[in-house]
PDB file of C-alpha atoms in Angstrom:
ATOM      1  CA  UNK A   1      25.552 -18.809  19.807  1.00 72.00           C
ATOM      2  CA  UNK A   2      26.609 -21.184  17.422  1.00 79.00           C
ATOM      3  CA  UNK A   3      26.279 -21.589  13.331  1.00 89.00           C
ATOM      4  CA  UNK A   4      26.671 -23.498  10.511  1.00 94.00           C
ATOM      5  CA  UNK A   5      28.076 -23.077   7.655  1.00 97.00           C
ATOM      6  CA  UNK A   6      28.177 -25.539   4.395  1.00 97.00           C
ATOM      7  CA  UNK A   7      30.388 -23.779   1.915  1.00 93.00           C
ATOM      8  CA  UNK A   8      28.583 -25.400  -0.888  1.00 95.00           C
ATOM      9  CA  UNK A   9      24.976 -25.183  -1.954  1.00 96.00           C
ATOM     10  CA  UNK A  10      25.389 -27.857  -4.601  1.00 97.00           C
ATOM     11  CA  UNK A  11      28.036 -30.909  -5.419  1.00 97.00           C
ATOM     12  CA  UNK A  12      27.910 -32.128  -8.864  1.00 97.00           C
ATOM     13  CA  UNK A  13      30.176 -35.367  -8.976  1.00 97.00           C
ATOM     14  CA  UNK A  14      30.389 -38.359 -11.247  1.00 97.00           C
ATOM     15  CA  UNK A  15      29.823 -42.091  -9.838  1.00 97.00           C
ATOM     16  CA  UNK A  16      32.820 -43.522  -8.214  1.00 97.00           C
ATOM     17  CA  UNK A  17      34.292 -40.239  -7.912  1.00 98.00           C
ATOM     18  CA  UNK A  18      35.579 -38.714  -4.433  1.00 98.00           C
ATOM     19  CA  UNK A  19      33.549 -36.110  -2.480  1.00 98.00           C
ATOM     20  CA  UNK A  20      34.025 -34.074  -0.138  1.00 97.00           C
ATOM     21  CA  UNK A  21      31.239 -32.056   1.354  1.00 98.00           C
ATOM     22  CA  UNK A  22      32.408 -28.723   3.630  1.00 98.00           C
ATOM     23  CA  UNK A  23      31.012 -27.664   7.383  1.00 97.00           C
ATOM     24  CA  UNK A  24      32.388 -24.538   9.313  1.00 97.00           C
ATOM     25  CA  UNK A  25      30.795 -23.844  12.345  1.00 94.00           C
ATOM     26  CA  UNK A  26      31.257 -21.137  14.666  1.00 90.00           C
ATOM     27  CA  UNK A  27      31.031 -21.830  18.590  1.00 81.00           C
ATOM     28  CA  UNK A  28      32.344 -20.730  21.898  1.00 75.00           C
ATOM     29  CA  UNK A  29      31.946 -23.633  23.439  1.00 78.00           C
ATOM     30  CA  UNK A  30      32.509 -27.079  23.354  1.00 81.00           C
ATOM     31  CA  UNK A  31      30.229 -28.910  20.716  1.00 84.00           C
ATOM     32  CA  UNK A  32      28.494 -32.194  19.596  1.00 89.00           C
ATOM     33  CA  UNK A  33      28.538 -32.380  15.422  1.00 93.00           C
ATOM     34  CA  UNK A  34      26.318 -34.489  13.217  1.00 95.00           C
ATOM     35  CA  UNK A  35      25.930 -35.031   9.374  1.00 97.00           C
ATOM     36  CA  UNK A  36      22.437 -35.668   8.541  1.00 97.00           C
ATOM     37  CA  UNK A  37      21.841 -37.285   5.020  1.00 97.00           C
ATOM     38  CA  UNK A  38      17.952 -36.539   3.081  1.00 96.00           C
ATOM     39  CA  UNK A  39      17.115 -38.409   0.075  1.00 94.00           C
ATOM     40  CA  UNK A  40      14.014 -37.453  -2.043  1.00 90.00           C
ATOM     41  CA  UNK A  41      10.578 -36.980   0.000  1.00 85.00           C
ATOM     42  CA  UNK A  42      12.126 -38.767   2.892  1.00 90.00           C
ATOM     43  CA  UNK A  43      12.917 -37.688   6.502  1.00 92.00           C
ATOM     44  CA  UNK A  44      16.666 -37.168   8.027  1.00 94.00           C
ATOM     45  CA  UNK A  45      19.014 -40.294   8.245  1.00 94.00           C
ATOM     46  CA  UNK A  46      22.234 -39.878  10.955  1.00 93.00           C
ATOM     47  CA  UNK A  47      25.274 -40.601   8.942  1.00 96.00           C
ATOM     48  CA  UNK A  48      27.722 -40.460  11.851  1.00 95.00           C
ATOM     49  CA  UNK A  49      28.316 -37.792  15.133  1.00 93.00           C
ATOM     50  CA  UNK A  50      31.412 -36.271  16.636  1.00 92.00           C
ATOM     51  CA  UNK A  51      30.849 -36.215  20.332  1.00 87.00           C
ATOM     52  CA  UNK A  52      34.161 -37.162  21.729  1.00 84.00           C
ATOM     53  CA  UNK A  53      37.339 -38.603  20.981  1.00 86.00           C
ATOM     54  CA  UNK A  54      39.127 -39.582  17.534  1.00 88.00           C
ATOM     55  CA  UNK A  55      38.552 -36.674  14.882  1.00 89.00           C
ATOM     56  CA  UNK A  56      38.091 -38.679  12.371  1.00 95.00           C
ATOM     57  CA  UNK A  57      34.300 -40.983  12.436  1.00 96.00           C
ATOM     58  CA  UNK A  58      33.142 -43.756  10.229  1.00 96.00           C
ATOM     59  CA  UNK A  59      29.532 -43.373   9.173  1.00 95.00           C
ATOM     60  CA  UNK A  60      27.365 -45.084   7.320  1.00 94.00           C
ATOM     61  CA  UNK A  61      27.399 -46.054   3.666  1.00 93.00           C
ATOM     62  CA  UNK A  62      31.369 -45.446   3.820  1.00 96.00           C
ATOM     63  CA  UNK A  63      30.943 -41.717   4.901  1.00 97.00           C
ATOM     64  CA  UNK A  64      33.558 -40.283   7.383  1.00 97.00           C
ATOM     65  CA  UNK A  65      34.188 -36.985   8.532  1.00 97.00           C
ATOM     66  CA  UNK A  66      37.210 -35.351  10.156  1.00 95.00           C
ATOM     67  CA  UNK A  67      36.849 -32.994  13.241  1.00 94.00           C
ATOM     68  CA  UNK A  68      39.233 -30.664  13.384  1.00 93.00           C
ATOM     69  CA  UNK A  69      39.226 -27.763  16.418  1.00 89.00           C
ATOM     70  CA  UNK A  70      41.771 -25.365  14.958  1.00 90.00           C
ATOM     71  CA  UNK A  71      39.799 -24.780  11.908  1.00 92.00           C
ATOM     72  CA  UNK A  72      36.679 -25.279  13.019  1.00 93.00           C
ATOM     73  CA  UNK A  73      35.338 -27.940  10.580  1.00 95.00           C
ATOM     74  CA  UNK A  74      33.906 -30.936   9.992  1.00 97.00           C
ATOM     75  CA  UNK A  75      34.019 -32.185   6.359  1.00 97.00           C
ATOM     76  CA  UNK A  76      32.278 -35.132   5.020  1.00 98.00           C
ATOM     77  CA  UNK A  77      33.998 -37.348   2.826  1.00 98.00           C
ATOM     78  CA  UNK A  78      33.563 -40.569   0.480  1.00 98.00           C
ATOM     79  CA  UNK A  79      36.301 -41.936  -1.698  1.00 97.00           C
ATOM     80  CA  UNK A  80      34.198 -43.812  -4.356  1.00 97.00           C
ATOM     81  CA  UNK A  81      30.313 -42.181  -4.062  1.00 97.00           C
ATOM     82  CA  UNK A  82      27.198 -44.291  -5.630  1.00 97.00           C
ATOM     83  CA  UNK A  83      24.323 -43.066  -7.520  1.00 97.00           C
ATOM     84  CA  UNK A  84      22.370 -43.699  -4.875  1.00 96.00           C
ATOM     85  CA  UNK A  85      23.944 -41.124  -2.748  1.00 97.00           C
ATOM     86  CA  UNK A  86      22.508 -38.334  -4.501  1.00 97.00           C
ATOM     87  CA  UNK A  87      20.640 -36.829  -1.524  1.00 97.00           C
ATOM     88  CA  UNK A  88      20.448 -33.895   0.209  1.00 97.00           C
ATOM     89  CA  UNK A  89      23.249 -33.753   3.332  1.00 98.00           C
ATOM     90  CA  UNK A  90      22.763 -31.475   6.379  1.00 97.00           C
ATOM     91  CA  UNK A  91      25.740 -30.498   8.670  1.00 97.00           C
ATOM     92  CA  UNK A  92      24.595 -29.597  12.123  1.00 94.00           C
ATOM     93  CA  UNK A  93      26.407 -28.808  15.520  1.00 90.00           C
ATOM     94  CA  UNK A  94      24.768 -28.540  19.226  1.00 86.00           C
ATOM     95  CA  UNK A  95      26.383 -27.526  22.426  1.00 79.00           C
ATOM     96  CA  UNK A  96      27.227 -30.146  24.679  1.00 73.00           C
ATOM     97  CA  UNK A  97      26.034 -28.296  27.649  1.00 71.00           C
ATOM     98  CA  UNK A  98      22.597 -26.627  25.894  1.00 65.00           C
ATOM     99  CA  UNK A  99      22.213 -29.940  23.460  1.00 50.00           C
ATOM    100  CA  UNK A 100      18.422 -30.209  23.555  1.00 54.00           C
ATOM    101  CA  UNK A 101      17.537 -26.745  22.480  1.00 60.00           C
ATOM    102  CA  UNK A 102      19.598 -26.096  19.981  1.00 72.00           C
ATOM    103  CA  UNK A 103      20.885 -28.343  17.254  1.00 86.00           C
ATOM    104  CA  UNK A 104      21.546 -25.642  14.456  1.00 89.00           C
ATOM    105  CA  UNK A 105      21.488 -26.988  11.028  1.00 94.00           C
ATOM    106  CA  UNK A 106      23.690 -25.605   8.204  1.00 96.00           C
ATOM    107  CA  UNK A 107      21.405 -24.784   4.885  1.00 97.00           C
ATOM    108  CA  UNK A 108      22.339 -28.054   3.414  1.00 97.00           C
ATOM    109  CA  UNK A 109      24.991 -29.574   0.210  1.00 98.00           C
ATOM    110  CA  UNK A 110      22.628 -31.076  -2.489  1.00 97.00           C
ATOM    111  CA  UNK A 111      24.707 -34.016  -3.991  1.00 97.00           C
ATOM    112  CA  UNK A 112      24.442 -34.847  -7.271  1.00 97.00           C
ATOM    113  CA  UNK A 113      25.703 -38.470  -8.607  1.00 97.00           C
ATOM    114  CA  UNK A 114      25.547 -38.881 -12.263  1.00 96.00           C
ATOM    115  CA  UNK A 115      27.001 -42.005 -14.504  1.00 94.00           C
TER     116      UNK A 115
ATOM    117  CA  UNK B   1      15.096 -50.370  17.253  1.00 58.00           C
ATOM    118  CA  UNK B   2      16.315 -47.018  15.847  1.00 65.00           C
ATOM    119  CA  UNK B   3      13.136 -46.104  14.208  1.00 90.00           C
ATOM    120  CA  UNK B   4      10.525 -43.439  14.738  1.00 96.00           C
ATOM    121  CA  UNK B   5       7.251 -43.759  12.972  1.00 96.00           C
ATOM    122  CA  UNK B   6       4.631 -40.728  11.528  1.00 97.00           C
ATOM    123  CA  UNK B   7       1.278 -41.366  10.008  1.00 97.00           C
ATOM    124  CA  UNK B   8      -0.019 -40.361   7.960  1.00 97.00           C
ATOM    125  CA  UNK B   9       2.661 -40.061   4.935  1.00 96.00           C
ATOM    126  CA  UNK B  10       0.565 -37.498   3.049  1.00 96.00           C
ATOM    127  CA  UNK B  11      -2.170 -35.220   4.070  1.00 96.00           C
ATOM    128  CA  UNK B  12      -4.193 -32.586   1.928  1.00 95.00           C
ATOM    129  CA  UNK B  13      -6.692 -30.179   4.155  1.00 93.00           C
ATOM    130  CA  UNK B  14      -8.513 -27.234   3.460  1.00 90.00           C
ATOM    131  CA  UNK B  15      -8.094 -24.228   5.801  1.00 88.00           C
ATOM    132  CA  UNK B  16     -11.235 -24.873   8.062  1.00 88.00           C
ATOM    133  CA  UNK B  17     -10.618 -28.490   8.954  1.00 89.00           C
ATOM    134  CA  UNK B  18      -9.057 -29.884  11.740  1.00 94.00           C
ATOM    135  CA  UNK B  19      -6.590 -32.719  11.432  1.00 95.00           C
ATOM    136  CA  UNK B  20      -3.973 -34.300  13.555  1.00 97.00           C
ATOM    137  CA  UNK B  21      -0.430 -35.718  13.012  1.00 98.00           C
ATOM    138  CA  UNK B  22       1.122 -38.720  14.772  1.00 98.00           C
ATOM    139  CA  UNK B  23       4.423 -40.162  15.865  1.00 98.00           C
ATOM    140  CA  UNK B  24       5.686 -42.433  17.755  1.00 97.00           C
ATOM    141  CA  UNK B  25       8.985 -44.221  18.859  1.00 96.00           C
ATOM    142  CA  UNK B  26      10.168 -47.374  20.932  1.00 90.00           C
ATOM    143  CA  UNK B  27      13.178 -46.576  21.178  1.00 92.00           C
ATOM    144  CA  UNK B  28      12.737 -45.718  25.143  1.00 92.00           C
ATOM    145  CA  UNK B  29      13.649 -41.662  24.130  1.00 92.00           C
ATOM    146  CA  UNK B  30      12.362 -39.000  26.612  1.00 91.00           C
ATOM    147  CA  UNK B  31      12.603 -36.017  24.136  1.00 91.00           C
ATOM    148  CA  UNK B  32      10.387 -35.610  21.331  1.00 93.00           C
ATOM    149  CA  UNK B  33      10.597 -33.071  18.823  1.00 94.00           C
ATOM    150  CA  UNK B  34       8.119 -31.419  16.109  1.00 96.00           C
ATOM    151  CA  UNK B  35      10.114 -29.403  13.141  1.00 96.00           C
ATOM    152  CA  UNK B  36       9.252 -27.906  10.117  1.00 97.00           C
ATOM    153  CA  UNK B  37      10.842 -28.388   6.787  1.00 97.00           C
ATOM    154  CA  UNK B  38       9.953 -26.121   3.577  1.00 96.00           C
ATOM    155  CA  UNK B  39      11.699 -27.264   0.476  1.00 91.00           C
ATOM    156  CA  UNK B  40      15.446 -27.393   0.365  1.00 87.00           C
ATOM    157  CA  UNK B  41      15.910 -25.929   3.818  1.00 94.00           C
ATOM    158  CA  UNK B  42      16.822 -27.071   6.689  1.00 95.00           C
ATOM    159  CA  UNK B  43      14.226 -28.906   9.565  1.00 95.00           C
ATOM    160  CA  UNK B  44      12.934 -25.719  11.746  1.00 94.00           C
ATOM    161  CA  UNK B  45      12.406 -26.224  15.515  1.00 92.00           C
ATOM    162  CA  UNK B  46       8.563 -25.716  16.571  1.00 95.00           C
ATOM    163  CA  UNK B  47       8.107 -27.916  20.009  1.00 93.00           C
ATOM    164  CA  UNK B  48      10.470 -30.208  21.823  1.00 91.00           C
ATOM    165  CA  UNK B  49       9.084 -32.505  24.431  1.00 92.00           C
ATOM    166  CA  UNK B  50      11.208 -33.685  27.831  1.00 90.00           C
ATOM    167  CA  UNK B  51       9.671 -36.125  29.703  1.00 91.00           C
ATOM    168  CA  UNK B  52       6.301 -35.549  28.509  1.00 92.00           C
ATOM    169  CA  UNK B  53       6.566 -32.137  29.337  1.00 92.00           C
ATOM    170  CA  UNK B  54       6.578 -29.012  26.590  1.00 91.00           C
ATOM    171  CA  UNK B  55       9.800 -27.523  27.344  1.00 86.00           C
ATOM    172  CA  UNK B  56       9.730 -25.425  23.545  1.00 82.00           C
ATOM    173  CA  UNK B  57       7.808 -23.823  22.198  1.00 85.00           C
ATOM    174  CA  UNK B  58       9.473 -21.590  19.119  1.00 83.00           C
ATOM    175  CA  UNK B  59       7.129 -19.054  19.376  1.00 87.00           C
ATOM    176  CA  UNK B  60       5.253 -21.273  17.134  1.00 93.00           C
ATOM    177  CA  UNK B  61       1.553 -19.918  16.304  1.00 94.00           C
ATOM    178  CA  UNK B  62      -1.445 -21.354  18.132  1.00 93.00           C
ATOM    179  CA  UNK B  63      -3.052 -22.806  14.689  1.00 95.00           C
ATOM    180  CA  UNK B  64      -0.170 -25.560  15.877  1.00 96.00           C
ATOM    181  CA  UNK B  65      -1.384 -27.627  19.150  1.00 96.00           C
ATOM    182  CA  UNK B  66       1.380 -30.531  20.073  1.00 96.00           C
ATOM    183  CA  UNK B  67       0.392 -33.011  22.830  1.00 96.00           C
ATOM    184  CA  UNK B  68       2.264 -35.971  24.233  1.00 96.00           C
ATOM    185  CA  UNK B  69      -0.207 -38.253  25.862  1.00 94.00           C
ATOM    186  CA  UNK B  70       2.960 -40.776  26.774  1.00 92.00           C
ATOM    187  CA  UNK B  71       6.665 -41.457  26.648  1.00 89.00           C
ATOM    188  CA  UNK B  72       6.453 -43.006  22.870  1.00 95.00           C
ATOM    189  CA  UNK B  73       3.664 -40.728  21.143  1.00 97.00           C
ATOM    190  CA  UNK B  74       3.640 -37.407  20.147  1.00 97.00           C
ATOM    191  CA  UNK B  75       0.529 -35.964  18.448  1.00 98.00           C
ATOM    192  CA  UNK B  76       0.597 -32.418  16.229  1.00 98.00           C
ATOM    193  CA  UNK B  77      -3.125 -31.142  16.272  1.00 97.00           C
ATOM    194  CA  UNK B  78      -3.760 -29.060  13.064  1.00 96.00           C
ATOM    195  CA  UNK B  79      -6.602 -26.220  12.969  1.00 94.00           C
ATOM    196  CA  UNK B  80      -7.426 -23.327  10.697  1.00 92.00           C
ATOM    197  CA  UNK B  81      -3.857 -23.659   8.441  1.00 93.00           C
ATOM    198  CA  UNK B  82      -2.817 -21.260   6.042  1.00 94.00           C
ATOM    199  CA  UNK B  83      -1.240 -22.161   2.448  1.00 95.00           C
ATOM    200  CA  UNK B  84       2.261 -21.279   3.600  1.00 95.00           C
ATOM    201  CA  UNK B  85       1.727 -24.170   6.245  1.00 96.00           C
ATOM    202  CA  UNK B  86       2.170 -26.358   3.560  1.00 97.00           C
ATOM    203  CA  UNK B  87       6.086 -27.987   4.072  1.00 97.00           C
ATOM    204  CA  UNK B  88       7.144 -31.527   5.617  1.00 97.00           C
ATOM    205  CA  UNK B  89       6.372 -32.049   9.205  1.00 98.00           C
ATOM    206  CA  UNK B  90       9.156 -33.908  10.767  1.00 97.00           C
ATOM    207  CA  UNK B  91       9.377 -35.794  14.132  1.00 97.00           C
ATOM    208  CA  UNK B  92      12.049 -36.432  15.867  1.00 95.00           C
ATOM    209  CA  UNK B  93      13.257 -37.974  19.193  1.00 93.00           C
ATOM    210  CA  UNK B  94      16.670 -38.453  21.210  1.00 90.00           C
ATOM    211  CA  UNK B  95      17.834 -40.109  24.687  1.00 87.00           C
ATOM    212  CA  UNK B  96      16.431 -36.881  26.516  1.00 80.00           C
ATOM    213  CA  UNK B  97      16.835 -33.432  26.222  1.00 72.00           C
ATOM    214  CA  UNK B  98      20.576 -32.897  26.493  1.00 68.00           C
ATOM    215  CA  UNK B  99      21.534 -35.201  23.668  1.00 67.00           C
ATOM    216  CA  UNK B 100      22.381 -33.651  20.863  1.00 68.00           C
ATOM    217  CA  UNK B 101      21.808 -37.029  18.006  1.00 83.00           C
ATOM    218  CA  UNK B 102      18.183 -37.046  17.200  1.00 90.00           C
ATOM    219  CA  UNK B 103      16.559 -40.064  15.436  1.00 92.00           C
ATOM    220  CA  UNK B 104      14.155 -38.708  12.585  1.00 95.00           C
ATOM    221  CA  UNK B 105      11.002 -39.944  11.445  1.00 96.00           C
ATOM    222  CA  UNK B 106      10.101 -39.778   7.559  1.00 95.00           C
ATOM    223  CA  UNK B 107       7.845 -37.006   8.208  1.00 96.00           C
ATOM    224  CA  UNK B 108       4.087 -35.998   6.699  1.00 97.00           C
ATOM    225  CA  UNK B 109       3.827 -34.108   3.490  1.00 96.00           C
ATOM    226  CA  UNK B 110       1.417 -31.586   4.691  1.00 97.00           C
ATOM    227  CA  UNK B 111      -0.782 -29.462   2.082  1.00 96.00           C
ATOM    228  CA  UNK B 112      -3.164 -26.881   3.105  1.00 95.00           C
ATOM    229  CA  UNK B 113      -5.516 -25.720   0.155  1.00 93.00           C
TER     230      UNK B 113
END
């Protein structure tokens, strides 16, 4: 079975500051990964996915991540963050062969942007 | 079209009424999903819909009635909720069943009185 862990409950950072968001997952088999971004009473917004290929993915809103197998992560990074990306950000990992009934979520990083 | 639609946005019900939840997507997706979310926590799984069909149901109690009259809706039927059903009901679909990425809706702020 596979899990999720984000290292961090909460991120306090100031604007235009890097971040860098932790995911550790646990799996013994092969796995899709996906950070998930919440903002206030809203639902889940994709930021990017790992399914195959380069380790490190572009997202959205200048997020990337970097996969990396031998440690088992996949941290989310931003070299200059906005106010506006104070949200809530969700790591979450499925198995590529089980996908559909199990996309485990980590507990979530609450980022917090302040001027 | 990446976008997957809920109505209503807010709902307040007391514990004897019955009320439904909708959603629906164009996005030609043959698994729909219905998850829970209580306040900072992560989305729980309740139902996930392949091909119209329930395929999961996480053991989710019968107060909860999904239904999926077609390949773009996805109803939640609501009847005789408790308090502690009070969270943000989420919808969510993906390509089909084995597909990890799921496209969420912006969910319904359910409160149960």
């Amino acid at each position: 079975a596979q899990s999720v862990t984000q290292l961090d409950s909460q991120v306090p950072v100031f604007e235009e500051a890097p971040v860098e968001l932790r995911c550790n997952y646990s799996s013994s088999v092969s796995v899709y990964l996906f950070w998930y971004v919440q903002y206030p009473n809203q639902g889940l917004q994709l930021l990017l996915k790992y399914l195959s290929g380069s380790t490190l993915v572009k997202g959205i809103n200048g997020f990337e991540a970097e996969f990396n197998k031998s440690q088992t992560s996949f941290h989310l990074r931003k070299p200059s963050v906005h106010i506006s990306d104070t949200a809530e950000y969700f790591c979450a990992v499925s198995d590529i062969y089980q996908a559909g009934t199990a996309l485990i979520f980590g507990k979530g990083t609450t980022l917090s942007v302040s001027s | 079209d990446t976008e997957v639609t809920q109505t209503p946005k807010h709902l307040v019900m007391g514990m004897t009424n019955k009320k439904s939840l909708k959603c629906e997507q164009h996005m030609g997706h043959r698994a729909m999903y219905w998850y829970k979310q209580k306040a900072k926590k992560p989305p729980e799984l309740m139902f996930v819909y392949s091909y119209e069909k329930l395929s999961i149901n996480e053991s989710v109690p019968s107060r909860f009635s999904p239904e999926c009259p077609n390949s773009s809706l996805l109803n939640l039927h609501l009847h005789a909720l408790q308090p502690e059903d009070s969270a943000l009901y989420l919808c969510a679909s993906s390509q089909d069943s084995m597909q990890g990425e799921r496209y969420f809706g912006p969910g319904t702020r359910l409160t149960v009185l």
